[in-house]
């Protein structure tokens, strides 16, 4: 049984975007052509609206204080970084372009609360950059594993490297030719993605789950089903363990 023989359901672009917004920690705000990097300052409500708590001494907060009519044009970029230390760890970037405005509270000594009224959303992956419809973005929900994905993947990499190696039996043999290690790259309700690294480059192996995962507690069950399928495949050479 190969990975290609399994169902290949995927999340929609809007769902992928909402998942990045849900789990991304770093973001970059650009105002008046100046970029300002922040970490862990945003939240996203049920309708996908972004709110941020900016430091009072930050450039965006200073620009906001001088903004006419209390609104400031600003693109905000969210970076989705793989939790496991693979090569090329940036998996996606979401850019929301719109207007920053106060969220109804006065600025305090410790910061200013802002909301972002989005006018345009784009999702950039290694494959392409696409525009995401705002109506679809409002209606979409993040993947049910998005928030817990980081801890799940680091656990797989740290405690179950042997299982990750066994799962490569589901790949076509050519994918493993010259590979030096395999690591978990991404996880969502539809499947697990492994990164196969070679001396000079890397390729990704998508392993769809037999059935979508609706809650975190069922991830292990689906991975066991993949391992059972891999066990039925002919044995191939083992990849080196993670250093």
Coordinates of N, CA, C and O in Angstrom, one line a residue, residues 64-192:
X64 N 0.2 55.1 15.0 CA -1.2 55.1 15.2 C -1.7 56.3 16.0 O -2.8 56.8 15.7
X65 N -0.9 56.8 16.9 CA -1.2 58.0 17.6 C -1.4 59.2 16.8 O -2.2 60.1 17.1
X66 N -0.7 59.2 15.6 CA -0.8 60.4 14.7 C -1.7 60.1 13.5 O -1.7 60.9 12.6
X67 N -2.3 59.0 13.5 CA -3.1 58.6 12.3 C -4.4 59.4 12.1 O -5.1 59.7 13.1
X68 N -4.6 60.0 10.9 CA -5.8 60.7 10.7 C -7.1 59.8 10.8 O -7.1 58.7 10.4
X69 N -8.1 60.4 11.5 CA -9.4 59.6 11.6 C -9.2 58.3 12.4 O -10.0 57.4 12.3
X70 N -8.1 58.2 13.1 CA -7.9 57.1 14.0 C -7.7 55.7 13.3 O -7.9 54.7 14.0
X71 N -7.3 55.7 12.0 CA -7.1 54.5 11.3 C -5.8 54.6 10.6 O -5.4 55.6 10.0
X72 N -5.1 53.5 10.5 CA -3.8 53.4 9.8 C -3.7 52.3 8.9 O -3.9 51.1 9.3
X73 N -3.4 52.5 7.6 CA -3.2 51.5 6.6 C -2.0 50.7 7.0 O -0.9 51.2 7.2
X74 N -2.1 49.3 7.0 CA -1.0 48.5 7.4 C -1.2 47.1 7.0 O -2.2 46.5 7.3
X75 N -0.2 46.5 6.3 CA -0.2 45.0 6.1 C 0.4 44.3 7.3 O 1.3 44.8 7.9
X76 N -0.2 43.2 7.7 CA 0.3 42.4 8.9 C 0.6 41.1 8.4 O -0.3 40.4 7.8
X77 N 1.8 40.6 8.5 CA 2.3 39.3 8.0 C 2.5 38.3 9.2 O 3.2 38.6 10.1
X78 N 1.9 37.2 9.0 CA 2.0 36.1 10.0 C 2.8 35.0 9.5 O 2.6 34.5 8.3
X79 N 3.8 34.5 10.2 CA 4.8 33.5 9.7 C 4.5 32.2 10.4 O 4.5 32.1 11.6
X80 N 4.3 31.2 9.6 CA 4.0 29.8 10.1 C 5.4 29.0 10.1 O 5.8 28.7 9.0
X81 N 6.0 28.8 11.2 CA 7.3 28.2 11.3 C 7.1 26.7 11.8 O 6.4 26.5 12.8
X82 N 7.7 25.8 11.1 CA 7.6 24.4 11.5 C 8.2 24.2 13.0 O 9.3 24.7 13.3
X83 N 7.5 23.5 13.9 CA 8.0 23.4 15.2 C 9.2 22.5 15.4 O 9.9 22.6 16.3
X84 N 9.4 21.6 14.4 CA 10.5 20.7 14.4 C 11.6 21.3 13.6 O 11.4 22.0 12.5
X85 N 12.9 21.1 14.0 CA 14.0 21.8 13.3 C 14.4 21.1 12.0 O 15.4 20.4 11.9
X86 N 13.5 21.3 11.0 CA 13.8 20.9 9.7 C 14.5 22.0 8.9 O 14.6 23.1 9.3
X87 N 15.0 21.7 7.7 CA 15.4 22.7 6.8 C 14.3 23.5 6.3 O 13.2 23.0 6.1
X88 N 14.6 24.8 6.0 CA 13.5 25.7 5.4 C 12.3 25.6 6.3 O 11.2 25.1 5.8
X89 N 12.4 26.1 7.5 CA 11.3 25.9 8.5 C 10.0 26.7 8.2 O 9.0 26.4 8.8
X90 N 10.1 27.8 7.4 CA 8.9 28.6 7.1 C 8.0 27.8 6.2 O 8.4 27.6 5.0
X91 N 6.9 27.4 6.7 CA 5.9 26.7 5.9 C 5.0 27.5 5.1 O 4.5 27.1 4.0
X92 N 4.6 28.7 5.7 CA 3.6 29.5 5.0 C 3.7 30.9 5.6 O 4.2 31.1 6.7
X93 N 3.2 31.9 4.9 CA 3.0 33.3 5.4 C 1.6 33.7 5.0 O 1.2 33.6 3.8
X94 N 1.0 34.3 5.9 CA -0.3 34.9 5.7 C -0.2 36.4 5.8 O 0.3 36.9 6.8
X95 N -0.6 37.2 4.8 CA -0.6 38.7 4.9 C -2.0 39.2 4.8 O -2.8 38.9 3.9
X96 N -2.4 39.9 5.9 CA -3.7 40.6 5.9 C -3.4 42.1 5.8 O -2.7 42.7 6.6
X97 N -4.0 42.6 4.7 CA -3.8 44.1 4.4 C -5.1 44.8 4.7 O -6.2 44.3 4.3
X98 N -5.0 45.9 5.5 CA -6.2 46.6 5.8 C -5.9 47.8 6.7 O -4.9 48.5 6.5
X99 N -6.8 48.0 7.7 CA -6.7 49.2 8.5 C -6.6 48.9 10.0 O -7.4 48.1 10.5
X100 N -5.6 49.4 10.6 CA -5.5 49.3 12.1 C -6.3 50.4 12.7 O -6.2 51.5 12.3
X101 N -7.1 50.0 13.7 CA -7.9 51.0 14.5 C -7.9 50.6 16.0 O -7.7 49.4 16.3
X102 N -8.1 51.5 16.8 CA -8.2 51.2 18.2 C -9.4 50.3 18.5 O -10.4 50.4 17.9
X103 N -9.3 49.4 19.5 CA -10.3 48.4 19.8 C -11.3 49.0 20.8 O -12.0 48.2 21.4
X104 N -11.3 50.3 21.0 CA -12.3 50.9 21.9 C -11.7 51.3 23.3 O -12.4 51.8 24.1
X105 N -10.4 51.0 23.5 CA -9.8 51.3 24.7 C -8.7 52.3 24.5 O -8.1 52.4 23.4
X106 N -8.5 53.2 25.5 CA -7.4 54.1 25.4 C -6.0 53.4 25.6 O -6.0 52.4 26.3
X107 N -5.0 54.0 25.0 CA -3.7 53.4 25.1 C -3.2 53.6 26.6 O -3.5 54.6 27.2
X108 N -2.6 52.5 27.1 CA -2.0 52.6 28.4 C -0.5 52.6 28.4 O 0.1 52.6 27.4
X109 N 0.1 52.7 29.6 CA 1.5 52.8 29.7 C 2.2 51.5 29.2 O 3.3 51.5 28.7
X110 N 1.4 50.4 29.2 CA 2.0 49.1 28.8 C 1.6 48.7 27.4 O 2.1 47.7 26.9
X111 N 0.8 49.5 26.7 CA 0.5 49.1 25.3 C -0.8 49.7 24.8 O -1.5 50.4 25.6
X112 N -1.1 49.4 23.6 CA -2.3 49.9 22.9 C -3.0 48.7 22.3 O -2.3 47.8 21.6
X113 N -4.3 48.6 22.4 CA -5.1 47.5 21.8 C -5.6 48.0 20.5 O -6.3 49.0 20.4
X114 N -5.4 47.2 19.5 CA -5.8 47.5 18.1 C -6.6 46.3 17.5 O -6.3 45.2 17.9
X115 N -7.4 46.6 16.6 CA -8.0 45.6 15.7 C -7.6 45.9 14.3 O -7.3 47.0 13.9
X116 N -7.6 44.8 13.5 CA -7.3 44.9 12.1 C -8.5 44.7 11.3 O -9.1 43.6 11.3
X117 N -9.0 45.7 10.5 CA -10.1 45.5 9.6 C -9.5 45.1 8.2 O -9.0 46.0 7.5
X118 N -9.6 43.8 7.9 CA -8.9 43.3 6.8 C -9.7 43.6 5.5 O -10.9 43.5 5.4
X119 N -8.9 44.1 4.5 CA -9.4 44.3 3.1 C -9.0 43.3 2.1 O -9.6 43.1 1.1
X120 N -7.8 42.6 2.4 CA -7.3 41.7 1.5 C -6.5 40.6 2.3 O -5.7 41.0 3.2
X121 N -6.6 39.4 1.9 CA -5.8 38.3 2.5 C -5.1 37.5 1.5 O -5.7 37.1 0.5
X122 N -3.8 37.2 1.7 CA -3.1 36.3 0.8 C -2.4 35.2 1.7 O -2.0 35.4 2.8
X123 N -2.3 34.1 1.0 CA -1.6 32.9 1.6 C -0.4 32.5 0.7 O -0.6 32.2 -0.5
X124 N 0.8 32.6 1.3 CA 2.0 32.2 0.5 C 2.6 31.0 1.0 O 2.9 30.9 2.2
X125 N 2.8 30.0 0.2 CA 3.4 28.7 0.5 C 4.6 28.5 -0.4 O 4.7 29.3 -1.4
X126 N 5.4 27.5 -0.2 CA 6.5 27.3 -1.2 C 6.0 27.0 -2.6 O 6.7 27.2 -3.6
X127 N 4.7 26.6 -2.7 CA 4.2 26.3 -4.1 C 3.7 27.5 -4.8 O 3.8 27.6 -6.0
X128 N 3.0 28.4 -4.1 CA 2.3 29.5 -4.7 C 1.9 30.5 -3.7 O 1.8 30.3 -2.5
X129 N 1.5 31.7 -4.2 CA 0.9 32.8 -3.4 C -0.5 33.0 -4.0 O -0.6 33.3 -5.2
X130 N -1.5 32.9 -3.2 CA -2.9 33.1 -3.6 C -3.7 34.0 -2.8 O -3.3 34.3 -1.6
X131 N -4.7 34.7 -3.4 CA -5.6 35.5 -2.6 C -6.7 34.7 -2.1 O -7.3 33.8 -2.8
X132 N -7.1 34.9 -0.8 CA -8.1 34.2 -0.1 C -9.3 35.1 0.0 O -9.2 36.2 0.5
X133 N -10.5 34.6 -0.4 CA -11.7 35.4 -0.3 C -12.1 35.8 1.1 O -12.0 34.9 2.0
X134 N -12.4 37.0 1.4 CA -12.7 37.4 2.7 C -14.0 36.8 3.3 O -14.1 36.4 4.5
X135 N -15.0 36.5 2.4 CA -16.2 35.8 2.8 C -15.9 34.4 3.3 O -16.4 33.9 4.3
X136 N -15.0 33.7 2.5 CA -14.6 32.4 2.9 C -13.8 32.4 4.1 O -14.0 31.5 5.0
X137 N -13.0 33.4 4.3 CA -12.2 33.5 5.5 C -13.0 33.7 6.8 O -12.7 33.1 7.8
X138 N -14.1 34.5 6.7 CA -15.0 34.7 7.8 C -15.7 33.4 8.2 O -15.9 33.1 9.4
X139 N -16.1 32.6 7.2 CA -16.9 31.4 7.4 C -16.0 30.2 7.8 O -16.5 29.3 8.5
X140 N -14.7 30.3 7.5 CA -13.9 29.1 7.7 C -13.5 29.0 9.2 O -13.6 30.0 10.0
X141 N -13.1 27.8 9.6 CA -12.6 27.5 11.0 C -11.2 27.0 10.8 O -10.9 26.3 9.9
X142 N -10.3 27.3 11.8 CA -9.0 26.7 11.8 C -9.1 25.1 12.0 O -10.1 24.6 12.5
X143 N -8.1 24.5 11.5 CA -8.0 23.0 11.6 C -8.1 22.7 13.1 O -7.5 23.4 14.0
X144 N -8.8 21.6 13.5 CA -9.0 21.3 14.9 C -7.7 20.9 15.6 O -7.6 20.9 16.8
X145 N -6.6 20.6 14.8 CA -5.3 20.3 15.4 C -4.3 21.5 15.4 O -3.2 21.3 15.8
X146 N -4.8 22.6 14.8 CA -3.8 23.7 14.6 C -3.1 24.2 15.8 O -1.9 24.3 15.8
X147 N -3.8 24.4 16.9 CA -3.2 24.9 18.1 C -2.3 23.9 18.8 O -1.2 24.2 19.3
X148 N -2.6 22.6 18.7 CA -1.8 21.5 19.3 C -0.8 20.9 18.4 O 0.0 20.1 18.8
X149 N -0.8 21.4 17.2 CA 0.1 20.8 16.2 C 1.6 20.8 16.7 O 2.3 19.8 16.5
X150 N 2.1 21.9 17.2 CA 3.5 22.0 17.6 C 3.9 21.0 18.6 O 4.9 20.3 18.5
X151 N 3.1 20.8 19.7 CA 3.4 19.8 20.7 C 3.3 18.4 20.1 O 4.1 17.5 20.5
X152 N 2.4 18.1 19.3 CA 2.2 16.8 18.7 C 3.4 16.5 17.8 O 4.0 15.4 17.9
X153 N 3.8 17.4 17.0 CA 5.0 17.1 16.1 C 6.3 17.0 16.8 O 7.1 16.1 16.5
X154 N 6.5 17.8 17.8 CA 7.8 17.7 18.6 C 7.8 16.4 19.4 O 8.9 15.8 19.5
X155 N 6.6 15.9 19.8 CA 6.6 14.6 20.5 C 6.9 13.5 19.5 O 7.7 12.6 19.9
X156 N 6.4 13.6 18.3 CA 6.7 12.5 17.3 C 8.2 12.5 17.0 O 8.8 11.5 16.9
X157 N 8.8 13.7 16.9 CA 10.2 13.8 16.5 C 11.1 13.3 17.7 O 12.1 12.7 17.4
X158 N 10.7 13.7 18.9 CA 11.6 13.3 20.0 C 11.4 11.9 20.5 O 12.4 11.3 21.0
X159 N 10.2 11.4 20.5 CA 9.9 10.1 21.1 C 9.5 9.0 20.2 O 9.5 7.8 20.6
X160 N 9.3 9.3 18.9 CA 8.8 8.3 18.0 C 9.5 8.4 16.6 O 8.9 8.2 15.6
X161 N 10.8 8.7 16.7 CA 11.5 8.7 15.4 C 11.5 7.4 14.7 O 11.5 7.4 13.4
X162 N 11.5 6.3 15.4 CA 11.5 5.0 14.7 C 10.2 4.8 13.9 O 10.2 4.3 12.8
X163 N 9.1 5.4 14.5 CA 7.8 5.3 13.8 C 7.8 6.1 12.5 O 7.3 5.7 11.5
X164 N 8.4 7.3 12.6 CA 8.5 8.2 11.4 C 9.3 7.4 10.3 O 9.0 7.5 9.1
X165 N 10.4 6.8 10.7 CA 11.1 6.0 9.7 C 10.3 4.9 9.1 O 10.4 4.7 7.9
X166 N 9.6 4.2 9.9 CA 8.7 3.1 9.4 C 7.7 3.6 8.4 O 7.4 2.9 7.5
X167 N 7.2 4.8 8.6 CA 6.2 5.3 7.8 C 6.7 5.6 6.4 O 5.9 5.7 5.4
X168 N 8.0 5.7 6.2 CA 8.6 6.0 4.9 C 8.4 4.8 3.9 O 8.6 4.9 2.7
X169 N 8.0 3.6 4.5 CA 7.7 2.5 3.6 C 6.5 2.7 2.7 O 6.3 2.1 1.7
X170 N 5.6 3.7 3.1 CA 4.5 4.1 2.3 C 4.9 5.0 1.1 O 4.0 5.2 0.3
X171 N 6.1 5.4 1.1 CA 6.6 6.2 -0.1 C 7.0 5.4 -1.2 O 7.4 4.2 -1.1
X172 N 7.0 6.0 -2.4 CA 7.7 5.3 -3.6 C 9.2 5.2 -3.3 O 9.8 6.1 -2.7
X173 N 9.8 4.1 -3.7 CA 11.2 3.9 -3.4 C 12.1 5.1 -3.9 O 13.1 5.4 -3.2
X174 N 11.8 5.7 -5.0 CA 12.7 6.8 -5.5 C 12.8 7.9 -4.5 O 13.8 8.6 -4.5
X175 N 11.7 8.2 -3.7 CA 11.7 9.3 -2.8 C 12.8 9.1 -1.8 O 13.3 10.1 -1.3
X176 N 13.1 7.9 -1.4 CA 14.1 7.7 -0.3 C 15.5 7.5 -0.8 O 16.4 7.5 0.0
X177 N 15.7 7.5 -2.1 CA 17.1 7.4 -2.7 C 17.9 8.6 -2.3 O 17.6 9.7 -2.7
X178 N 19.0 8.3 -1.5 CA 19.8 9.4 -1.1 C 19.4 10.2 0.1 O 20.1 11.1 0.6
X179 N 18.2 9.8 0.7 CA 17.8 10.5 1.9 C 18.6 10.2 3.1 O 19.1 9.1 3.3
X180 N 18.9 11.2 3.9 CA 19.7 11.1 5.1 C 18.9 11.1 6.4 O 19.4 10.5 7.4
X181 N 17.7 11.7 6.4 CA 16.9 11.6 7.6 C 15.5 12.0 7.2 O 15.2 12.6 6.2
X182 N 14.5 11.7 8.1 CA 13.1 12.0 7.9 C 12.6 12.6 9.2 O 12.8 12.1 10.3
X183 N 11.8 13.7 9.1 CA 11.3 14.4 10.3 C 9.8 14.8 10.0 O 9.4 15.0 8.9
X184 N 9.0 14.8 11.0 CA 7.6 15.3 10.9 C 7.6 16.8 10.6 O 8.2 17.6 11.3
X185 N 6.9 17.2 9.6 CA 6.8 18.6 9.1 C 5.5 19.3 9.5 O 5.5 20.4 9.9
X186 N 4.4 18.6 9.2 CA 3.1 19.2 9.4 C 2.1 18.2 9.7 O 2.2 17.0 9.4
X187 N 1.0 18.6 10.4 CA -0.1 17.7 10.8 C -1.4 18.5 10.8 O -1.5 19.6 11.3
X188 N -2.4 17.9 10.2 CA -3.7 18.4 10.2 C -4.7 17.3 10.2 O -4.3 16.1 10.3
X189 N -6.0 17.6 10.2 CA -7.0 16.6 10.4 C -7.0 15.6 9.2 O -7.5 14.5 9.4
X190 N -6.4 16.0 8.1 CA -6.4 15.1 6.9 C -5.2 14.2 6.8 O -5.2 13.2 6.1
X191 N -4.1 14.5 7.5 CA -2.9 13.7 7.4 C -1.7 14.3 8.0 O -1.7 15.4 8.6
X192 N -0.6 13.5 7.8 CA 0.7 13.8 8.3 C 1.7 14.1 7.2 O 1.6 13.3 6.2

